[in-house]
Amino acid sequence: MSTEKEQRLREKLLPEIEEFKAQRSTLQLATQDADGVPNASYAPFALADDGFYILVSELARHGTNLQASDKLSVMLVEDESESKSVFARKRLTFDATAEVVARDSETFTKGVAALSARFGEMIDNLAALKDFNLFKLNPHHGLYVKGFGQAFSLSGAELLDVDWKRDGHHGTPKQVAAEA
């Protein structure tokens, strides 16, 4: 694809992806425990200028898993009632690493403030509980699917590099494909 076409695609697609993220309140999490046993869950999230933030109890299975392994997969998905077809729901998926945010840091204050602005005082109450940890999710490779034949690979620190996947969207992540 030419640089000009890539730029036009980026200019059209990135605002659409940002709007899609803003319309979602929760994200789906795929985590794993210390033995590699997977778990699917969800968490409310907030976006700040440096990434996604979630506040999770270490009593929850996914909270324990995020402490055991910082690798996870995340999905934001269009509600079934909004979708034209349940077979082609809009979705944003990405591989990420989870970073526990220290309570006495500026990042903790920032993440809790972002969550509180979105979900209200309940966040402040949860953040005060010692079993709740704030995690910053750092995406590194993603995929935005708009519908049939409309899958776009996303990369870069903020998933701002866009590439239209013309070979389907069930392939392997770029680093795995490069090693094979």
GROMACS .gro file of C-alpha atoms in nm:
model
  180
    1MET     CA    1   0.000   0.000   0.000
    2SER     CA    2   0.136   0.344  -0.086
    3THR     CA    3   0.234   0.585   0.188
    4GLU     CA    4  -0.045   0.822   0.083
    5LYS     CA    5  -0.309   0.547   0.104
    6GLU     CA    6  -0.172   0.435   0.441
    7GLN     CA    7  -0.198   0.791   0.570
    8ARG     CA    8  -0.560   0.825   0.449
    9LEU     CA    9  -0.647   0.491   0.609
   10ARG     CA   10  -0.485   0.595   0.938
   11GLU     CA   11  -0.664   0.932   0.936
   12LYS     CA   12  -1.002   0.762   0.886
   13LEU     CA   13  -0.952   0.455   1.102
   14LEU     CA   14  -0.779   0.590   1.413
   15PRO     CA   15  -1.063   0.828   1.511
   16GLU     CA   16  -1.309   0.542   1.456
   17ILE     CA   17  -1.105   0.316   1.685
   18GLU     CA   18  -1.082   0.589   1.950
   19GLU     CA   19  -1.460   0.635   1.937
   20PHE     CA   20  -1.511   0.259   1.962
   21LYS     CA   21  -1.289   0.245   2.273
   22ALA     CA   22  -1.473   0.539   2.431
   23GLN     CA   23  -1.810   0.366   2.377
   24ARG     CA   24  -1.702   0.057   2.573
   25SER     CA   25  -1.699   0.050   2.955
   26THR     CA   26  -1.544  -0.290   3.005
   27LEU     CA   27  -1.283  -0.504   2.841
   28GLN     CA   28  -1.252  -0.879   2.824
   29LEU     CA   29  -0.935  -1.025   2.972
   30ALA     CA   30  -0.761  -1.351   2.888
   31THR     CA   31  -0.509  -1.418   3.166
   32GLN     CA   32  -0.317  -1.722   3.283
   33ASP     CA   33  -0.206  -1.847   3.621
   34ALA     CA   34   0.148  -1.952   3.720
   35ASP     CA   35   0.086  -2.298   3.568
   36GLY     CA   36  -0.039  -2.150   3.239
   37VAL     CA   37  -0.407  -2.232   3.304
   38PRO     CA   38  -0.614  -1.974   3.112
   39ASN     CA   39  -0.900  -1.768   3.249
   40ALA     CA   40  -1.147  -1.541   3.071
   41SER     CA   41  -1.286  -1.248   3.264
   42TYR     CA   42  -1.365  -0.879   3.232
   43ALA     CA   43  -1.295  -0.550   3.405
   44PRO     CA   44  -1.417  -0.193   3.379
   45PHE     CA   45  -1.143   0.025   3.232
   46ALA     CA   46  -1.042   0.383   3.175
   47LEU     CA   47  -0.807   0.529   2.919
   48ALA     CA   48  -0.550   0.789   3.008
   49ASP     CA   49  -0.293   0.946   2.780
   50ASP     CA   50  -0.052   0.661   2.854
   51GLY     CA   51  -0.274   0.355   2.833
   52PHE     CA   52  -0.555   0.145   2.976
   53TYR     CA   53  -0.611   0.121   3.352
   54ILE     CA   54  -0.804  -0.143   3.546
   55LEU     CA   55  -0.859  -0.181   3.920
   56VAL     CA   56  -0.876  -0.548   4.020
   57SER     CA   57  -0.899  -0.736   4.348
   58GLU     CA   58  -0.625  -0.988   4.414
   59LEU     CA   59  -0.904  -1.210   4.550
   60ALA     CA   60  -1.039  -1.240   4.195
   61ARG     CA   61  -0.885  -1.510   3.978
   62HIS     CA   62  -0.778  -1.265   3.708
   63GLY     CA   63  -0.623  -1.041   3.976
   64THR     CA   64  -0.410  -1.330   4.098
   65ASN     CA   65  -0.327  -1.427   3.741
   66LEU     CA   66  -0.207  -1.077   3.652
   67GLN     CA   67   0.038  -1.094   3.941
   68ALA     CA   68   0.159  -1.441   3.832
   69SER     CA   69   0.199  -1.350   3.464
   70ASP     CA   70   0.210  -1.004   3.314
   71LYS     CA   71   0.111  -1.133   2.968
   72LEU     CA   72  -0.253  -1.111   2.864
   73SER     CA   73  -0.487  -1.067   2.575
   74VAL     CA   74  -0.759  -0.803   2.580
   75MET     CA   75  -1.076  -0.759   2.377
   76LEU     CA   76  -1.325  -0.477   2.348
   77VAL     CA   77  -1.629  -0.600   2.158
   78GLU     CA   78  -1.944  -0.448   2.014
   79ASP     CA   79  -2.262  -0.542   2.200
   80GLU     CA   80  -2.466  -0.811   2.025
   81SER     CA   81  -2.773  -0.586   2.024
   82GLU     CA   82  -2.579  -0.317   1.830
   83SER     CA   83  -2.428  -0.554   1.576
   84LYS     CA   84  -2.557  -0.612   1.224
   85SER     CA   85  -2.439  -0.973   1.251
   86VAL     CA   86  -2.320  -1.174   1.550
   87PHE     CA   87  -2.066  -1.332   1.313
   88ALA     CA   88  -1.897  -1.000   1.243
   89ARG     CA   89  -1.916  -0.793   1.559
   90LYS     CA   90  -1.676  -0.499   1.570
   91ARG     CA   91  -1.390  -0.572   1.804
   92LEU     CA   92  -1.052  -0.452   1.910
   93THR     CA   93  -0.814  -0.715   2.042
   94PHE     CA   94  -0.459  -0.671   2.154
   95ASP     CA   95  -0.174  -0.849   2.324
   96ALA     CA   96  -0.047  -0.659   2.625
   97THR     CA   97   0.163  -0.665   2.936
   98ALA     CA   98   0.014  -0.572   3.272
   99GLU     CA   99   0.211  -0.355   3.507
  100VAL     CA  100   0.116  -0.329   3.876
  101VAL     CA  101   0.113   0.041   3.964
  102ALA     CA  102   0.268   0.135   4.298
  103ARG     CA  103   0.018   0.303   4.532
  104ASP     CA  104   0.253   0.587   4.621
  105SER     CA  105   0.320   0.687   4.259
  106GLU     CA  106   0.191   0.966   4.036
  107THR     CA  107   0.080   0.697   3.792
  108PHE     CA  108  -0.147   0.545   4.060
  109THR     CA  109  -0.307   0.884   4.123
  110LYS     CA  110  -0.350   0.936   3.748
  111GLY     CA  111  -0.500   0.590   3.684
  112VAL     CA  112  -0.742   0.608   3.977
  113ALA     CA  113  -0.846   0.960   3.871
  114ALA     CA  114  -0.919   0.836   3.516
  115LEU     CA  115  -1.126   0.545   3.651
  116SER     CA  116  -1.304   0.769   3.903
  117ALA     CA  117  -1.393   1.023   3.634
  118ARG     CA  118  -1.554   0.742   3.437
  119PHE     CA  119  -1.719   0.536   3.713
  120GLY     CA  120  -1.762   0.768   4.009
  121GLU     CA  121  -1.682   0.746   4.377
  122MET     CA  122  -1.702   0.366   4.389
  123ILE     CA  123  -1.352   0.366   4.237
  124ASP     CA  124  -1.216   0.577   4.522
  125ASN     CA  125  -1.368   0.332   4.772
  126LEU     CA  126  -1.223   0.029   4.590
  127ALA     CA  127  -0.882   0.192   4.546
  128ALA     CA  128  -0.863   0.243   4.923
  129LEU     CA  129  -0.901  -0.132   4.983
  130LYS     CA  130  -0.565  -0.308   5.021
  131ASP     CA  131  -0.666  -0.611   4.813
  132PHE     CA  132  -0.733  -0.396   4.506
  133ASN     CA  133  -0.443  -0.332   4.271
  134LEU     CA  134  -0.423  -0.086   3.987
  135PHE     CA  135  -0.285  -0.229   3.665
  136LYS     CA  136  -0.168  -0.037   3.361
  137LEU     CA  137  -0.214  -0.241   3.044
  138ASN     CA  138   0.051  -0.176   2.781
  139PRO     CA  139  -0.064  -0.294   2.436
  140HIS     CA  140   0.196  -0.395   2.180
  141HIS     CA  141   0.009  -0.563   1.893
  142GLY     CA  142  -0.357  -0.543   1.807
  143LEU     CA  143  -0.630  -0.610   1.558
  144TYR     CA  144  -0.937  -0.400   1.482
  145VAL     CA  145  -1.214  -0.587   1.301
  146LYS     CA  146  -1.494  -0.378   1.149
  147GLY     CA  147  -1.672  -0.666   0.979
  148PHE     CA  148  -1.624  -0.930   0.713
  149GLY     CA  149  -1.301  -0.865   0.518
  150GLN     CA  150  -1.226  -0.554   0.724
  151ALA     CA  151  -0.947  -0.647   0.965
  152PHE     CA  152  -0.670  -0.401   1.043
  153SER     CA  153  -0.347  -0.490   1.219
  154LEU     CA  154  -0.235  -0.233   1.476
  155SER     CA  155   0.114  -0.195   1.618
  156GLY     CA  156   0.332   0.056   1.795
  157ALA     CA  157   0.330   0.169   2.157
  158GLU     CA  158  -0.017   0.321   2.125
  159LEU     CA  159  -0.143   0.093   1.845
  160LEU     CA  160  -0.125   0.381   1.598
  161ASP     CA  161   0.041   0.199   1.307
  162VAL     CA  162  -0.232   0.054   1.084
  163ASP     CA  163  -0.206  -0.220   0.822
  164TRP     CA  164  -0.505  -0.364   0.636
  165LYS     CA  165  -0.489  -0.743   0.669
  166ARG     CA  166  -0.591  -0.878   0.330
  167ASP     CA  167  -0.500  -1.237   0.423
  168GLY     CA  168  -0.762  -1.281   0.693
  169HIS     CA  169  -0.735  -1.202   1.060
  170HIS     CA  170  -0.661  -1.539   1.214
  171GLY     CA  171  -0.285  -1.527   1.160
  172THR     CA  172  -0.009  -1.530   1.416
  173PRO     CA  173   0.129  -1.217   1.583
  174LYS     CA  174   0.406  -1.046   1.388
  175GLN     CA  175   0.691  -1.150   1.619
  176VAL     CA  176   0.586  -1.516   1.604
  177ALA     CA  177   0.541  -1.506   1.228
  178ALA     CA  178   0.885  -1.348   1.185
  179GLU     CA  179   1.048  -1.625   1.390
  180ALA     CA  180   0.881  -1.910   1.197
   0.00000   0.00000   0.00000
